[in-house]
mmCIF file with all atom_site columns, C-alpha atoms in Angstrom:
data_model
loop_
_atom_site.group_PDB
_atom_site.id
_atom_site.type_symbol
_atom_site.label_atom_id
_atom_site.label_alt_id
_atom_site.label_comp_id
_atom_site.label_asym_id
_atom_site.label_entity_id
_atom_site.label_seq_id
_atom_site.pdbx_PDB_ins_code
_atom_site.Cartn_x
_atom_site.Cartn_y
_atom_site.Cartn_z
_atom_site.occupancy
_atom_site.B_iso_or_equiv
_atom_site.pdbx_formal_charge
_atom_site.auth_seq_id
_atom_site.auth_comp_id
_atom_site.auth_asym_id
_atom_site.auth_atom_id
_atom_site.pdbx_PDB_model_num
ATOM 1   C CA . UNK E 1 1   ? 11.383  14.728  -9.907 1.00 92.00 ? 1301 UNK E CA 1
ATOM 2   C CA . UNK E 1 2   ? 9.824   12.331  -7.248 1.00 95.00 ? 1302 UNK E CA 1
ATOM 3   C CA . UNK E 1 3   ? 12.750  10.731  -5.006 1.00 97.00 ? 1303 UNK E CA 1
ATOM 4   C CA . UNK E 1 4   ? 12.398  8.449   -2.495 1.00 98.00 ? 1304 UNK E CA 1
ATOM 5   C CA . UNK E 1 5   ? 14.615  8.089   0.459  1.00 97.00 ? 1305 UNK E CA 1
ATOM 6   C CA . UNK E 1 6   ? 14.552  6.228   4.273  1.00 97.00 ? 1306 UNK E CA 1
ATOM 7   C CA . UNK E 1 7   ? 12.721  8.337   6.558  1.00 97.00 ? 1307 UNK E CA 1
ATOM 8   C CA . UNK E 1 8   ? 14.804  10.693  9.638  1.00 97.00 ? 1308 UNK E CA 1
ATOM 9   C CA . UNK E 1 9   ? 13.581  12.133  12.666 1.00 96.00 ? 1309 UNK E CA 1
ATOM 10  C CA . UNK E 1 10  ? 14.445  15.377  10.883 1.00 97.00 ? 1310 UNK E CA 1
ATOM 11  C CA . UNK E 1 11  ? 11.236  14.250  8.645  1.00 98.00 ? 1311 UNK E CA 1
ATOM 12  C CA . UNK E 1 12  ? 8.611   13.245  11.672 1.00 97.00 ? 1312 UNK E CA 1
ATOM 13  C CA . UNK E 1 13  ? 6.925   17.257  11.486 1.00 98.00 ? 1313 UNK E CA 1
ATOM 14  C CA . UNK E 1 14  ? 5.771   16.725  7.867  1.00 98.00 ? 1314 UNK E CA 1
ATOM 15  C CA . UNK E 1 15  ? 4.817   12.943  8.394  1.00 98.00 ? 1315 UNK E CA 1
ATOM 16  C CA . UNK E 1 16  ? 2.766   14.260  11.028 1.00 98.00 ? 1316 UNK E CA 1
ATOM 17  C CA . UNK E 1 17  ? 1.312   16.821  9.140  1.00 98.00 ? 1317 UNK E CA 1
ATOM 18  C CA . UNK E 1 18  ? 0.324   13.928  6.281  1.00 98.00 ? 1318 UNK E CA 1
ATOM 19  C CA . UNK E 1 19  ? -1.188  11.987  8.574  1.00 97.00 ? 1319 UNK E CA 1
ATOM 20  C CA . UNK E 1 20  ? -3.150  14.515  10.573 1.00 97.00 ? 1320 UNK E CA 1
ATOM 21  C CA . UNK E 1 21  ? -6.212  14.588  8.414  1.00 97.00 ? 1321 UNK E CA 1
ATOM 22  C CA . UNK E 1 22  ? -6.256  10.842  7.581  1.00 96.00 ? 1322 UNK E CA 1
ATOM 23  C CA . UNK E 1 23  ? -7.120  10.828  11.765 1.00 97.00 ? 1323 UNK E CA 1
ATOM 24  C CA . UNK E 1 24  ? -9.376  13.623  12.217 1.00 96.00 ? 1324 UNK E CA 1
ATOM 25  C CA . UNK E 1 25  ? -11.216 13.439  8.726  1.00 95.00 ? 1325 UNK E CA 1
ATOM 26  C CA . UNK E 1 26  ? -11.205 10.463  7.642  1.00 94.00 ? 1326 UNK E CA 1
ATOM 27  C CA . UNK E 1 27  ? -11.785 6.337   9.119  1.00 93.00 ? 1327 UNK E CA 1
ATOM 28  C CA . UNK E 1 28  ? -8.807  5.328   7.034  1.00 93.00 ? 1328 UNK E CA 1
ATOM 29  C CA . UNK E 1 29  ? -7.069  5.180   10.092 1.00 94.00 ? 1329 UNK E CA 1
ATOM 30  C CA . UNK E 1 30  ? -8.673  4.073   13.708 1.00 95.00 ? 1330 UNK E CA 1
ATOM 31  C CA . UNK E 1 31  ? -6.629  6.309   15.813 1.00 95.00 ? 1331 UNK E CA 1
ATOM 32  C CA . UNK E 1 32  ? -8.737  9.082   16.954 1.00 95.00 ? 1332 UNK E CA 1
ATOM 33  C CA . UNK E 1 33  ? -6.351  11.416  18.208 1.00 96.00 ? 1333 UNK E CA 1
ATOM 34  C CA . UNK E 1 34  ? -2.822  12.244  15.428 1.00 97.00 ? 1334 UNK E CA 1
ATOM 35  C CA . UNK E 1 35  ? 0.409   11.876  17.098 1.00 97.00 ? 1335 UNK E CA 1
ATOM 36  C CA . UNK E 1 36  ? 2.514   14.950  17.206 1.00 97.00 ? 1336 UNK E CA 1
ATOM 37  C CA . UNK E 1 37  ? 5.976   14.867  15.393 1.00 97.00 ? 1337 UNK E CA 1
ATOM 38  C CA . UNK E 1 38  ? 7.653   13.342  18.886 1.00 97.00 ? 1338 UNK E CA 1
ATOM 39  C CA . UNK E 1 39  ? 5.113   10.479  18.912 1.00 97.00 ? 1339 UNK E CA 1
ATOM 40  C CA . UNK E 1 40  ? 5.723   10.099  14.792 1.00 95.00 ? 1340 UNK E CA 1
ATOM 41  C CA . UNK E 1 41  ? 9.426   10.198  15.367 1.00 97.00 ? 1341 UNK E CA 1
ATOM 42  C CA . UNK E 1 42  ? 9.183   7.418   18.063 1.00 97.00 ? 1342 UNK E CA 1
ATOM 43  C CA . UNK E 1 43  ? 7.556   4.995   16.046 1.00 97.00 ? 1343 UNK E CA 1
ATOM 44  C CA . UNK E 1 44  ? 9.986   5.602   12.834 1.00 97.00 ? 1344 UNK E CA 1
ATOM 45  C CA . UNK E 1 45  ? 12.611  4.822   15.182 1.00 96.00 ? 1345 UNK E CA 1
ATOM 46  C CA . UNK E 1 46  ? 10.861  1.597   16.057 1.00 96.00 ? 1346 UNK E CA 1
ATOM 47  C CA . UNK E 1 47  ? 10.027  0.595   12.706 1.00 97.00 ? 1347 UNK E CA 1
ATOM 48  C CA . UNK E 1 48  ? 13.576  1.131   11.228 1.00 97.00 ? 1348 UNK E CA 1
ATOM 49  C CA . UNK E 1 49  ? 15.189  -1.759  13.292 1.00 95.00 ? 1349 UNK E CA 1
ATOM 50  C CA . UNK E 1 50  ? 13.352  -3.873  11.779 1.00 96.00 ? 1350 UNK E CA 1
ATOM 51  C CA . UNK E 1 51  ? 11.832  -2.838  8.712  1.00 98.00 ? 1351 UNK E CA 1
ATOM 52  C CA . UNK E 1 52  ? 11.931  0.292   5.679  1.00 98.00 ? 1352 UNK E CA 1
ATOM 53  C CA . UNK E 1 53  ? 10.016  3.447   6.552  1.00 98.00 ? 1353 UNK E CA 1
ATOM 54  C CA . UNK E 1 54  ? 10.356  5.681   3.586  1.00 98.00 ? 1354 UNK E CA 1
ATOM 55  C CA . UNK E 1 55  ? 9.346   9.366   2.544  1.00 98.00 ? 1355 UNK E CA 1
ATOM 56  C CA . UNK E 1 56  ? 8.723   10.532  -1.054 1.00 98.00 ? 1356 UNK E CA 1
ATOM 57  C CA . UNK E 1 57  ? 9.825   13.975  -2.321 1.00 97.00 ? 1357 UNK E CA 1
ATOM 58  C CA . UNK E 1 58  ? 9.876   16.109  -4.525 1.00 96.00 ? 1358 UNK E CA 1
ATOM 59  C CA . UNK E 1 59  ? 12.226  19.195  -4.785 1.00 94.00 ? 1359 UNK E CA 1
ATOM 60  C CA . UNK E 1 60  ? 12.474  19.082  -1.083 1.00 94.00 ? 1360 UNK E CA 1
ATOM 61  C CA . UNK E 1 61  ? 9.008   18.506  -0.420 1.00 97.00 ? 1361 UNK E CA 1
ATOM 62  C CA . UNK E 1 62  ? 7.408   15.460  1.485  1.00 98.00 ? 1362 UNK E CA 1
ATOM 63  C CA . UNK E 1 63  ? 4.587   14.240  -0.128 1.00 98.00 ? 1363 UNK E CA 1
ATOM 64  C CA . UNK E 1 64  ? 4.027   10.376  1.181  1.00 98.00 ? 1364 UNK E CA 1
ATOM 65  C CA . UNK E 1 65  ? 5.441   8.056   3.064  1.00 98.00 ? 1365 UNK E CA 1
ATOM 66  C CA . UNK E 1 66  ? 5.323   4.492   3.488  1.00 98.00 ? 1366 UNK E CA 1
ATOM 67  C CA . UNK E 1 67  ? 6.403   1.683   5.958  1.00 98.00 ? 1367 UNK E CA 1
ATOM 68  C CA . UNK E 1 68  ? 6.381   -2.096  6.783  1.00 98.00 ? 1368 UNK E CA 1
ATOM 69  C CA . UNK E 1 69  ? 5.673   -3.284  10.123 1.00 97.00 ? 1369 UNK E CA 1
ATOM 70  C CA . UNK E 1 70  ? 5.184   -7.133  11.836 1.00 97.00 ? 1370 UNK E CA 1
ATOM 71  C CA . UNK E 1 71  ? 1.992   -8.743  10.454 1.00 96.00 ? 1371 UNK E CA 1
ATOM 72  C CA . UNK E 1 72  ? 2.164   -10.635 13.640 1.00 95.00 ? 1372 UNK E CA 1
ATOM 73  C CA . UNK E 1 73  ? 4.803   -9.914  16.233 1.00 92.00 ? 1373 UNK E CA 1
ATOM 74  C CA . UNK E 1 74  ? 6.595   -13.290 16.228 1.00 94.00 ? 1374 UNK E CA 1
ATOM 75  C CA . UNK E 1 75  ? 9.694   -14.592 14.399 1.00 92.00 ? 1375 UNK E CA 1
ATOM 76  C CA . UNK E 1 76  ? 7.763   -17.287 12.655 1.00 93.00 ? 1376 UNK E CA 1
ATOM 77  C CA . UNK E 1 77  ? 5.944   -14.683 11.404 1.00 95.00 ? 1377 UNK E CA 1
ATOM 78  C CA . UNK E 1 78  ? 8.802   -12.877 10.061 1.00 96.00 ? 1378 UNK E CA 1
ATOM 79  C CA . UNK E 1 79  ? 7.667   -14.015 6.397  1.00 96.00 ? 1379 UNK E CA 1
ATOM 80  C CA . UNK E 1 80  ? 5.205   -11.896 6.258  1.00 97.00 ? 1380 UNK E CA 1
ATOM 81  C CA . UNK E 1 81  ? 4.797   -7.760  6.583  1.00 98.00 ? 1381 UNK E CA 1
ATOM 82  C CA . UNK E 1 82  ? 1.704   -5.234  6.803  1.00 98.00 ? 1382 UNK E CA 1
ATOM 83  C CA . UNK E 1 83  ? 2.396   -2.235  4.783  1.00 98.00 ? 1383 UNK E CA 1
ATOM 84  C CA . UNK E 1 84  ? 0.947   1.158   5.335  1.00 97.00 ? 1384 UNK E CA 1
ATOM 85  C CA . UNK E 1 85  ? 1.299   4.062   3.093  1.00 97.00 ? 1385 UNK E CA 1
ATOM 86  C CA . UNK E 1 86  ? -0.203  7.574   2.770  1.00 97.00 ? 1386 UNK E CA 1
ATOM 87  C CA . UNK E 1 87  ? 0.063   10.576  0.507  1.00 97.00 ? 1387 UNK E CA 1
ATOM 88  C CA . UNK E 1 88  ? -0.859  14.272  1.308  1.00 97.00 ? 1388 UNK E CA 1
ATOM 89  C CA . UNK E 1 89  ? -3.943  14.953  -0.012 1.00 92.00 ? 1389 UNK E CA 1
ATOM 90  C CA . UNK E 1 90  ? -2.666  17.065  -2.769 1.00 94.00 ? 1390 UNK E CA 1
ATOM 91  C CA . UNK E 1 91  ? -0.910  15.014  -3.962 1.00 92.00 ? 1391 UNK E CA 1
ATOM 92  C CA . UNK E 1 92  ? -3.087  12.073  -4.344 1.00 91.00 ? 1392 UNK E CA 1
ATOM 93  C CA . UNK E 1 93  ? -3.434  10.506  -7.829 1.00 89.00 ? 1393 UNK E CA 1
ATOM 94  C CA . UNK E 1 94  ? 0.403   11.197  -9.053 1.00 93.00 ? 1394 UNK E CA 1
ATOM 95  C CA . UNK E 1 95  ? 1.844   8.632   -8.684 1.00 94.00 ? 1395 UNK E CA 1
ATOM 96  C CA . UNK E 1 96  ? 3.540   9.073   -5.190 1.00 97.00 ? 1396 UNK E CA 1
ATOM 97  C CA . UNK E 1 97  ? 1.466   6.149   -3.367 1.00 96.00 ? 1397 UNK E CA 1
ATOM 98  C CA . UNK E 1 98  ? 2.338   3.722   -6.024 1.00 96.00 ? 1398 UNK E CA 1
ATOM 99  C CA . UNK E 1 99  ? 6.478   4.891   -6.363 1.00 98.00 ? 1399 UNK E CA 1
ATOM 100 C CA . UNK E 1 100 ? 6.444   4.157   -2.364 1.00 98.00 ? 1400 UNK E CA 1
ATOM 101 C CA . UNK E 1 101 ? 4.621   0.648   -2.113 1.00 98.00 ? 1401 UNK E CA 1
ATOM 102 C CA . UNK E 1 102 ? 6.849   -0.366  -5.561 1.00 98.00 ? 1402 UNK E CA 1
ATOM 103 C CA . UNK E 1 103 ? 9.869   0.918   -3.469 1.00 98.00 ? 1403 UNK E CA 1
ATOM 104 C CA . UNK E 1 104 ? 8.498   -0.940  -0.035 1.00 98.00 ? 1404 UNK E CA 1
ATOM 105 C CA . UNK E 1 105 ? 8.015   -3.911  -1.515 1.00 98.00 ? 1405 UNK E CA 1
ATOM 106 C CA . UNK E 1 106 ? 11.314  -4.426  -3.265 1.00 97.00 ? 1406 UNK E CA 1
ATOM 107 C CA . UNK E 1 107 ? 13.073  -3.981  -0.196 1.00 98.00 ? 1407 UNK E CA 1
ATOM 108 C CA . UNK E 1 108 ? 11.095  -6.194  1.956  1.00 98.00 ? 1408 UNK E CA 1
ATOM 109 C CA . UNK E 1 109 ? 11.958  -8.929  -0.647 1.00 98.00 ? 1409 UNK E CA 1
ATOM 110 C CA . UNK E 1 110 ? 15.470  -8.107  0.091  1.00 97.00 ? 1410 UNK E CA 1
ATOM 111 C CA . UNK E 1 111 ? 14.697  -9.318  3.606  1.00 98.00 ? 1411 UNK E CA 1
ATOM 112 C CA . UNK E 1 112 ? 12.858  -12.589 2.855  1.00 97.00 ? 1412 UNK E CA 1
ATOM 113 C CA . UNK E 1 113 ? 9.700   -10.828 3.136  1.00 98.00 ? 1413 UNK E CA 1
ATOM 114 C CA . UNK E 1 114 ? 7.482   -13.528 0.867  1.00 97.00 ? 1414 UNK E CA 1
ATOM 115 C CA . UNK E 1 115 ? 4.062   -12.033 1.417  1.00 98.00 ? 1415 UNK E CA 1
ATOM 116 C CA . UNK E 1 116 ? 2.568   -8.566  2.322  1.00 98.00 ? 1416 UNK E CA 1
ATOM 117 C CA . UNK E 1 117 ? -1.198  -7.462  3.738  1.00 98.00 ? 1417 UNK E CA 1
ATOM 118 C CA . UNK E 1 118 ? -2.764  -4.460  3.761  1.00 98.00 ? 1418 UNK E CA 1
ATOM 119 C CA . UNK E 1 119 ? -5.565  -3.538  5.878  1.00 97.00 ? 1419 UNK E CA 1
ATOM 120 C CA . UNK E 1 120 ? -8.599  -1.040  4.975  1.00 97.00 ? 1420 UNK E CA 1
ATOM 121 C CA . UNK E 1 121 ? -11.143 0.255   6.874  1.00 95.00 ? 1421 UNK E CA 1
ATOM 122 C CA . UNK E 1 122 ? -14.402 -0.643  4.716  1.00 91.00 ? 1422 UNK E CA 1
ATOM 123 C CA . UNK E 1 123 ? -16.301 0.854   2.651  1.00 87.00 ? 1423 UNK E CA 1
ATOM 124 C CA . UNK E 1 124 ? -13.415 2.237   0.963  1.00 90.00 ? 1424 UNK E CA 1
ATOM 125 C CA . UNK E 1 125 ? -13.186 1.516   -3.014 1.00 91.00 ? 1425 UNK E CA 1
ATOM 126 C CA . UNK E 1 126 ? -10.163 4.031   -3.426 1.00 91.00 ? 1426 UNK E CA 1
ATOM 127 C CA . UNK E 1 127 ? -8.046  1.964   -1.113 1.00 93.00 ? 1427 UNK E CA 1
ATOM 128 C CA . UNK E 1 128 ? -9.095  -1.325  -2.083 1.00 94.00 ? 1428 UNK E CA 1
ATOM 129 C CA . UNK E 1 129 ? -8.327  -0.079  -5.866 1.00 94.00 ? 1429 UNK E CA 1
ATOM 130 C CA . UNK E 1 130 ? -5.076  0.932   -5.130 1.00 95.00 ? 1430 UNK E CA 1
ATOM 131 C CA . UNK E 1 131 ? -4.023  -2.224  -3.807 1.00 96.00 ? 1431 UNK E CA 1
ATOM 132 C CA . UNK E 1 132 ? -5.715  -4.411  -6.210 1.00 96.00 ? 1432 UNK E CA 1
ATOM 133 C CA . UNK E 1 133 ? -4.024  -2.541  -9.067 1.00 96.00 ? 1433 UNK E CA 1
ATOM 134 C CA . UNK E 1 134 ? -1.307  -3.725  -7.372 1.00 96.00 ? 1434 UNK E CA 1
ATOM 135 C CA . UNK E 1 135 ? -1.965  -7.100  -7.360 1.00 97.00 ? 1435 UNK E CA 1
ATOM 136 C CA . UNK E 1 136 ? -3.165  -7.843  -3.909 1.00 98.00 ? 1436 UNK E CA 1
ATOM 137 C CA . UNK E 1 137 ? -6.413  -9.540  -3.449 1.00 98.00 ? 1437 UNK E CA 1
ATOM 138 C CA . UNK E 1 138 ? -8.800  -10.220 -0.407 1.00 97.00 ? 1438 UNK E CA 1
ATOM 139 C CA . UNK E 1 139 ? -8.281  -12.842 1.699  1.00 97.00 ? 1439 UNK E CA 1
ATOM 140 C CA . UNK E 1 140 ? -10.051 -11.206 5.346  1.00 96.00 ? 1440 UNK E CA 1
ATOM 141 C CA . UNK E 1 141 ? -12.924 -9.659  6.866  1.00 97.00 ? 1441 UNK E CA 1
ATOM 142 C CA . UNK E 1 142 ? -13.438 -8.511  10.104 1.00 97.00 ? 1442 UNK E CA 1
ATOM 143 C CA . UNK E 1 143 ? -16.932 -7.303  10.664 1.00 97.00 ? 1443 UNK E CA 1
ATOM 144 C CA . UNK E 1 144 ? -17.700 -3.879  12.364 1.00 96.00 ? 1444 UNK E CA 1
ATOM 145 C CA . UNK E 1 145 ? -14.717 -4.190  14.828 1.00 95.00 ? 1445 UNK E CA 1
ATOM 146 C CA . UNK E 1 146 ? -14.370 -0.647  15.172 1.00 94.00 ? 1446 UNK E CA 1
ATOM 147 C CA . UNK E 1 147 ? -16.341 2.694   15.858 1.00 95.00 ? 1447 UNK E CA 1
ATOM 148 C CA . UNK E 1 148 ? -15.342 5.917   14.310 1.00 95.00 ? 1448 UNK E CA 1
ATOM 149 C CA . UNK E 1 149 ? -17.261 8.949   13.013 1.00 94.00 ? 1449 UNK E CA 1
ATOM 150 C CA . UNK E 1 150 ? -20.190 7.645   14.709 1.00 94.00 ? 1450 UNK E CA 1
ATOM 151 C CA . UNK E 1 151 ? -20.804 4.340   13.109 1.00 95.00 ? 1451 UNK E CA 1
ATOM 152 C CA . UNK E 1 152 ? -19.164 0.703   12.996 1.00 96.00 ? 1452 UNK E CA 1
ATOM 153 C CA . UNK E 1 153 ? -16.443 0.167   10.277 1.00 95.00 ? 1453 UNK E CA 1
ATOM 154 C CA . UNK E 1 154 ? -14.993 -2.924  9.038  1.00 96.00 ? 1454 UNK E CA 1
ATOM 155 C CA . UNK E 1 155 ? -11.670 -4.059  7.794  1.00 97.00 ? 1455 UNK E CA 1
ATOM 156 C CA . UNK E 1 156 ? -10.748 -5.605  4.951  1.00 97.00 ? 1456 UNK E CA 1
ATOM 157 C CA . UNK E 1 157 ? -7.096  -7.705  4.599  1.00 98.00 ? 1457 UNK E CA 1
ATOM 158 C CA . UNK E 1 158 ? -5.606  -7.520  1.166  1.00 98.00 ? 1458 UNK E CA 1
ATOM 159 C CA . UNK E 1 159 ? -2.627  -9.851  0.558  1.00 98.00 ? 1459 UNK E CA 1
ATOM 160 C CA . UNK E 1 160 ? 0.185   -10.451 -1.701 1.00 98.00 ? 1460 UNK E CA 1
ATOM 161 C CA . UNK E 1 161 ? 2.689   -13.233 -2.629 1.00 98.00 ? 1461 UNK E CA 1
ATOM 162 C CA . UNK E 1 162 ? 6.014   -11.246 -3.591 1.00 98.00 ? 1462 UNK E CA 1
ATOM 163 C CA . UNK E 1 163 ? 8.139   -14.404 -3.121 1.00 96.00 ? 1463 UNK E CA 1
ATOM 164 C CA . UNK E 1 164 ? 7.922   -17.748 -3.373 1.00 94.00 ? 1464 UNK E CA 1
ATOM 165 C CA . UNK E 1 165 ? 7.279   -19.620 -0.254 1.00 92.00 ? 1465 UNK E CA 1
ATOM 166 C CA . UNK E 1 166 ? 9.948   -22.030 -0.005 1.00 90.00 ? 1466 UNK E CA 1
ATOM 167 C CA . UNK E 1 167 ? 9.695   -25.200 2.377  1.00 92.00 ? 1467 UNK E CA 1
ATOM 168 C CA . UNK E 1 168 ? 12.821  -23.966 4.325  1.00 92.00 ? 1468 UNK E CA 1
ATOM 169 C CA . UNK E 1 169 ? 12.490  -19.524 4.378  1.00 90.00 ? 1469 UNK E CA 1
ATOM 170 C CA . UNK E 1 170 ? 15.706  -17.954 3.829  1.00 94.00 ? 1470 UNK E CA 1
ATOM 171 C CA . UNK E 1 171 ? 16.174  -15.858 7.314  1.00 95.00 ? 1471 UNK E CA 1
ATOM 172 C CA . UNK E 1 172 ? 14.912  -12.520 7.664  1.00 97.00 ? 1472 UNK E CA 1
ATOM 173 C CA . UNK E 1 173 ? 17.040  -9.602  7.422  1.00 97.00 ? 1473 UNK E CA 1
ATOM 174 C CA . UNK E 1 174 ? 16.656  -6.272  9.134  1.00 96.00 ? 1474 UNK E CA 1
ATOM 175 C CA . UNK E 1 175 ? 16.265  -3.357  6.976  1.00 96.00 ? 1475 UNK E CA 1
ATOM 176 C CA . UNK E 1 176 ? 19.612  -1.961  9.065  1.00 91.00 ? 1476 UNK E CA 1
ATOM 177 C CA . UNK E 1 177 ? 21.526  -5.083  7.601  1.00 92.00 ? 1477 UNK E CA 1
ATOM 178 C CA . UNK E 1 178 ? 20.247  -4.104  4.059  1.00 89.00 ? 1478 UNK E CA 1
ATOM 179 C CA . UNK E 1 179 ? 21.842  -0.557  4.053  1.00 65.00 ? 1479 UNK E CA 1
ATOM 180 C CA . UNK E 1 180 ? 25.224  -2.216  5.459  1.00 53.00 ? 1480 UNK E CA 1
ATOM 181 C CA . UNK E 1 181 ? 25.830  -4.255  2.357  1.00 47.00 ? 1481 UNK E CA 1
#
């Protein structure tokens, strides 16, 4: 049975490992060199005093994880949230990516989080899928801003509303606050 639960340093080895090939295989990701499990457990730490990082398991297993971060580092910003997720590849197609975003996004409303973005390297129809199913649509393009695998990639932004956007936004919370009450 799939469970989902806040990510620990204890977990930043097999988010590492999840990750790895999404750097070195793949232009989902413009990093070009994975962070080791010190580097992985760094940014969790970073993330979580602000916003959810979670894992997915199953029977003691990692197999995804997903996060929010700032979709612009400033509090008037605090409204809105990127979200990032990603599944080892064997377990892609389960239903793991979907549990975690479901999961991410729920709590994020919890902090007055009234709109989300993701953004995807581009081509790529399996991301762009994902989060449409989800109900996020376009609303950005940056063209060829990036060079990896030997050829100019763009990025898409996906968005979507989660909350109403209320003339006066309720105040943020931190995902720390959340678990407190």
């Amino acid at each position: 049975m799939l469970t989902l639960r806040t990510a620990t340093a204890a977990d930043a080895a097999a988010l590492a490992a999840i990750y790895r090939p999404y750097v070195e295989e793949t232009d989902v990701t413009f990093e070009l060199t994975a962070p080791d499990a010190a580097e992985f457990c760094r940014r969790m730490e970073k993330t979580l005093l602000r916003y959810p990082y979670l894992v997915a398991e199953e029977e003691g297993i990692i197999l995804g994880y997903a996060y929010a971060s700032p979709l612009i580092d400033r509090r008037a910003a605090d409204a809105a949230a990127e979200v990032s997720s990603y599944v080892r590849w064997d377990a892609r197609g389960k239903g793991v990516g979907n549990a975690l975003l479901e999961a991410l996004e729920l709590l994020l409303q919890k902090q007055n989080v009234s709109a989300v973005y993701a953004c995807i390297t581009c081509p790529n129809p399996q991301s762009e899928a994902f989060y449409g199913k989800r109900g996020y649509v376009p609303c950005a393009r940056f063209h060829r801003c990036a060079f990896k695998l030997g050829a100019w990639k763009d990025v898409v932004w996906m968005e979507k509303h989660i909350l109403p956007h209320e003339d006066t936004p309720k105040a943020f919370v931190p995902f720390g606050a959340l678990e407190s009450k």
